[in-house]
């Protein structure tokens, strides 16, 4: 639930930013189409140039529609996880507890992963069931004792006497028809299957940690690359504006 809240929160902010970018792109391409039409009327451009500009505008409008649909989907996820629609969301703070290295991430996952610990505890319960089934072969000693007052004659209350009794029973299973042995073998097989599940779960947790770490590194690199691309685009825009002014 906590992961879904964080993921949907970040998704809403991401989709809102993408919509803002797409809307600015639509405005920019719309101006380009208007300028191309004006230049076509002046004989500077052909109808093919206008068609290409309109096609590019249509692509950007399609991307804007897809971004708006993604935002509605993210808002629905947010409402399902949190219980209300998202309002004005603040930028998320840095995630706490992120391991500084992938090796530390592996160690933390091995020590704290609830999925892995569930598999480990199930395997321990399987070993306990083996011991319980083997205990069915052991002798059973039961004891019983009683003390009270009775009346041997059953006439009046003059002949009341105190009485006490005790008994012990020793039960030794001799012939079980192979039932106990069969249950022990079944418990051993179940414990072995649970041990394999522990190993499979451990490998799955390691794979998830590796994928999450690689995705985090890739996202950081994409963010840095995107920031450099924005700076280059801003410089190019400044140069184009100066060219038009001249």
Coordinates of C-alpha atoms in Angstrom, one line a residue:
X1 CA 0.0 0.0 0.0
X2 CA 2.8 2.4 0.9
X3 CA 4.6 1.7 -2.4
X4 CA 1.4 2.2 -4.3
X5 CA 0.8 5.6 -2.6
X6 CA 4.4 6.8 -3.4
X7 CA 4.1 5.5 -7.0
X8 CA 0.8 7.0 -7.7
X9 CA 1.8 10.3 -6.1
X10 CA 4.9 10.6 -8.3
X11 CA 2.9 9.4 -11.4
X12 CA 0.4 12.3 -10.9
X13 CA 3.1 14.9 -10.7
X14 CA 4.9 13.3 -13.7
X15 CA 1.8 13.3 -15.9
X16 CA 0.9 16.9 -14.9
X17 CA 4.4 18.0 -16.0
X18 CA 4.2 16.1 -19.3
X19 CA 0.8 17.7 -20.1
X20 CA 2.2 21.1 -19.5
X21 CA 5.1 20.4 -21.8
X22 CA 2.8 18.9 -24.5
X23 CA 0.5 22.0 -24.3
X24 CA 3.4 24.3 -24.8
X25 CA 4.5 22.1 -27.8
X26 CA 1.0 22.3 -29.3
X27 CA 1.0 26.1 -29.0
X28 CA 4.5 26.3 -30.6
X29 CA 3.6 24.0 -33.5
X30 CA 0.3 25.8 -34.0
X31 CA 2.2 29.1 -34.4
X32 CA 4.5 27.4 -36.9
X33 CA 1.5 26.1 -38.9
X34 CA 0.0 29.6 -38.9
X35 CA 3.3 31.1 -40.0
X36 CA 3.6 28.4 -42.7
X37 CA 0.2 29.2 -44.0
X38 CA 1.0 32.9 -44.1
X39 CA 4.2 32.2 -46.0
X40 CA 2.4 30.0 -48.4
X41 CA 0.0 32.8 -49.2
X42 CA 3.0 35.0 -49.9
X43 CA 4.5 32.3 -52.2
X44 CA 7.4 31.5 -49.9
X45 CA 6.3 27.9 -49.1
X46 CA 4.5 25.1 -50.9
X47 CA 1.4 23.2 -49.9
X48 CA 3.7 20.2 -49.0
X49 CA 5.5 22.3 -46.4
X50 CA 2.2 23.2 -44.8
X51 CA 1.0 19.6 -44.8
X52 CA 4.2 18.5 -43.1
X53 CA 3.8 21.2 -40.4
X54 CA 0.1 20.2 -39.9
X55 CA 1.1 16.5 -39.6
X56 CA 3.7 17.3 -36.9
X57 CA 1.0 19.4 -35.1
X58 CA -1.3 16.4 -35.2
X59 CA 1.3 14.1 -33.7
X60 CA 1.9 16.5 -30.8
X61 CA -1.9 16.8 -30.3
X62 CA -2.1 13.0 -30.1
X63 CA 0.7 12.9 -27.6
X64 CA -1.2 15.6 -25.5
X65 CA -4.4 13.5 -25.6
X66 CA -2.4 10.4 -24.4
X67 CA -0.8 12.4 -21.6
X68 CA -4.2 13.6 -20.4
X69 CA -5.5 10.0 -20.4
X70 CA -2.4 8.9 -18.5
X71 CA -3.1 11.6 -15.9
X72 CA -6.6 10.5 -15.4
X73 CA -5.3 6.9 -14.9
X74 CA -2.8 8.1 -12.4
X75 CA -5.4 10.1 -10.5
X76 CA -7.6 7.0 -10.3
X77 CA -4.7 5.0 -8.9
X78 CA -4.1 7.8 -6.3
X79 CA -7.8 7.8 -5.3
X80 CA -7.8 4.0 -5.0
X81 CA -4.7 4.0 -2.7
X82 CA -5.3 7.1 -0.7
X83 CA -9.1 7.3 -0.6
X84 CA -9.5 10.8 -2.2
X85 CA -8.6 12.6 -5.4
X86 CA -5.2 14.3 -5.5
X87 CA -5.3 18.0 -4.9
X88 CA -2.3 20.4 -5.2
X89 CA 0.6 18.0 -4.7
X90 CA 3.9 19.3 -3.5
X91 CA 7.2 18.0 -5.1
X92 CA 8.2 14.8 -3.4
X93 CA 11.2 14.9 -1.0
X94 CA 14.1 12.6 -1.5
X95 CA 13.3 9.0 -0.6
X96 CA 14.6 8.1 2.9
X97 CA 16.6 4.9 3.6
X98 CA 17.9 4.4 0.0
X99 CA 21.1 2.3 0.3
X100 CA 24.2 4.1 -0.9
X101 CA 25.4 1.1 -3.0
X102 CA 23.9 -2.0 -4.7
X103 CA 25.8 -4.3 -2.3
X104 CA 24.2 -2.6 0.7
X105 CA 20.8 -2.9 -1.1
X106 CA 21.3 -6.7 -1.4
X107 CA 22.2 -7.0 2.3
X108 CA 19.2 -4.9 3.4
X109 CA 16.9 -7.0 1.2
X110 CA 18.3 -10.3 2.6
X111 CA 17.8 -9.0 6.2
X112 CA 14.4 -7.2 5.9
X113 CA 12.5 -8.4 2.9
X114 CA 9.0 -9.5 4.2
X115 CA 8.6 -11.8 1.1
X116 CA 11.8 -13.7 1.9
X117 CA 11.1 -13.9 5.6
X118 CA 7.7 -15.4 4.9
X119 CA 9.3 -18.1 2.9
X120 CA 12.0 -18.7 5.6
X121 CA 9.4 -19.0 8.3
X122 CA 7.3 -21.4 6.2
X123 CA 10.4 -23.6 5.8
X124 CA 11.0 -23.6 9.6
X125 CA 7.3 -24.6 10.1
X126 CA 7.9 -27.5 7.6
X127 CA 10.8 -28.8 9.7
X128 CA 8.7 -28.6 12.8
X129 CA 6.0 -30.7 11.1
X130 CA 8.6 -33.4 10.4
X131 CA 9.5 -33.6 14.1
X132 CA 5.8 -33.7 15.0
X133 CA 5.1 -36.6 12.6
X134 CA 8.1 -38.5 13.8
X135 CA 6.9 -38.1 17.4
X136 CA 3.9 -40.3 16.5
X137 CA 6.3 -43.3 16.8
X138 CA 7.2 -42.5 20.4
X139 CA 5.5 -44.2 23.4
X140 CA 2.8 -42.3 25.2
X141 CA 2.6 -42.3 29.0
X142 CA -0.6 -41.0 30.5
X143 CA -1.6 -40.8 34.2
X144 CA -4.9 -40.2 36.0
X145 CA -5.7 -39.7 39.7
X146 CA -8.9 -39.1 41.7
X147 CA -9.8 -38.5 45.3
X148 CA -13.2 -38.2 46.9
X149 CA -15.8 -39.3 49.4
X150 CA -18.1 -42.3 48.9
X151 CA -20.7 -44.3 50.8
X152 CA -20.3 -48.1 50.3
X153 CA -23.7 -48.9 51.8
X154 CA -25.6 -46.1 50.1
X155 CA -27.8 -45.7 53.2
X156 CA -27.7 -42.4 55.0
X157 CA -24.5 -40.4 55.6
X158 CA -23.0 -42.4 58.5
X159 CA -20.8 -44.6 56.4
X160 CA -19.0 -42.0 54.4
X161 CA -15.4 -42.9 53.6
X162 CA -12.7 -41.2 51.8
X163 CA -11.3 -42.9 48.7
X164 CA -8.5 -42.3 46.3
X165 CA -7.4 -44.0 43.0
X166 CA -4.6 -43.6 40.5
X167 CA -3.7 -45.2 37.2
X168 CA -1.0 -45.0 34.6
X169 CA -1.2 -46.1 31.0
X170 CA 1.7 -46.7 28.6
X171 CA 0.8 -46.8 24.9
X172 CA 3.4 -48.2 22.5
X173 CA 2.6 -48.1 18.8
X174 CA 3.6 -51.5 17.4
X175 CA 1.7 -51.8 14.1
X176 CA 0.8 -48.6 12.3
X177 CA 0.4 -50.0 8.8
X178 CA 3.0 -47.6 7.5
X179 CA 0.8 -44.5 8.1
X180 CA 3.3 -42.8 10.4
X181 CA 6.2 -43.5 8.0
X182 CA 4.1 -42.2 5.1
X183 CA 3.3 -39.0 7.0
X184 CA 7.0 -38.5 7.8
X185 CA 8.0 -38.9 4.2
X186 CA 5.3 -36.4 3.1
X187 CA 6.4 -33.9 5.7
X188 CA 10.1 -34.3 4.5
X189 CA 9.0 -33.7 0.9
X190 CA 7.0 -30.6 1.9
X191 CA 10.0 -29.3 3.8
X192 CA 12.3 -29.8 0.8
X193 CA 9.8 -28.0 -1.4
X194 CA 9.6 -25.1 1.0
X195 CA 13.4 -25.0 1.1
X196 CA 13.5 -24.7 -2.7
X197 CA 10.9 -21.9 -2.4
X198 CA 13.2 -20.1 0.0
X199 CA 16.0 -20.2 -2.5
X200 CA 13.7 -19.2 -5.4
X201 CA 12.3 -16.3 -3.3
X202 CA 15.9 -15.2 -2.4
X203 CA 16.9 -15.1 -6.1
X204 CA 13.7 -13.3 -7.0
X205 CA 14.4 -10.6 -4.3
X206 CA 17.9 -10.2 -5.6
X207 CA 16.6 -9.8 -9.1
X208 CA 14.1 -7.2 -8.0
X209 CA 16.8 -5.3 -6.1
X210 CA 19.1 -5.4 -9.2
X211 CA 16.3 -4.2 -11.5
X212 CA 15.3 -1.4 -9.2
X213 CA 18.9 -0.3 -8.8
X214 CA 19.5 -0.3 -12.5
X215 CA 16.3 1.6 -13.1
X216 CA 17.3 4.2 -10.5
X217 CA 20.8 4.7 -12.1
X218 CA 19.2 4.9 -15.6
X219 CA 16.6 7.4 -14.5
X220 CA 19.3 9.6 -12.9
X221 CA 21.3 9.5 -16.1
X222 CA 18.2 10.3 -18.2
X223 CA 17.5 13.2 -15.9
X224 CA 21.0 14.6 -16.3
X225 CA 20.8 14.1 -20.1
X226 CA 17.5 15.8 -20.3
X227 CA 18.7 18.8 -18.3
X228 CA 21.6 19.1 -20.8
X229 CA 19.2 18.8 -23.7
X230 CA 17.0 21.5 -22.3
X231 CA 20.0 23.9 -21.9
X232 CA 21.1 23.2 -25.5
X233 CA 17.5 23.8 -26.7
X234 CA 17.3 27.1 -24.8
X235 CA 20.6 28.2 -26.3
X236 CA 19.3 27.3 -29.8
X237 CA 16.1 29.1 -29.2
X238 CA 18.0 32.2 -28.1
X239 CA 20.0 32.0 -31.3
X240 CA 16.9 31.6 -33.5
X241 CA 15.2 34.6 -31.9
X242 CA 18.3 36.8 -32.4
X243 CA 18.4 35.6 -36.1
X244 CA 14.7 36.6 -36.6
X245 CA 15.3 39.9 -34.9
X246 CA 18.2 40.6 -37.2

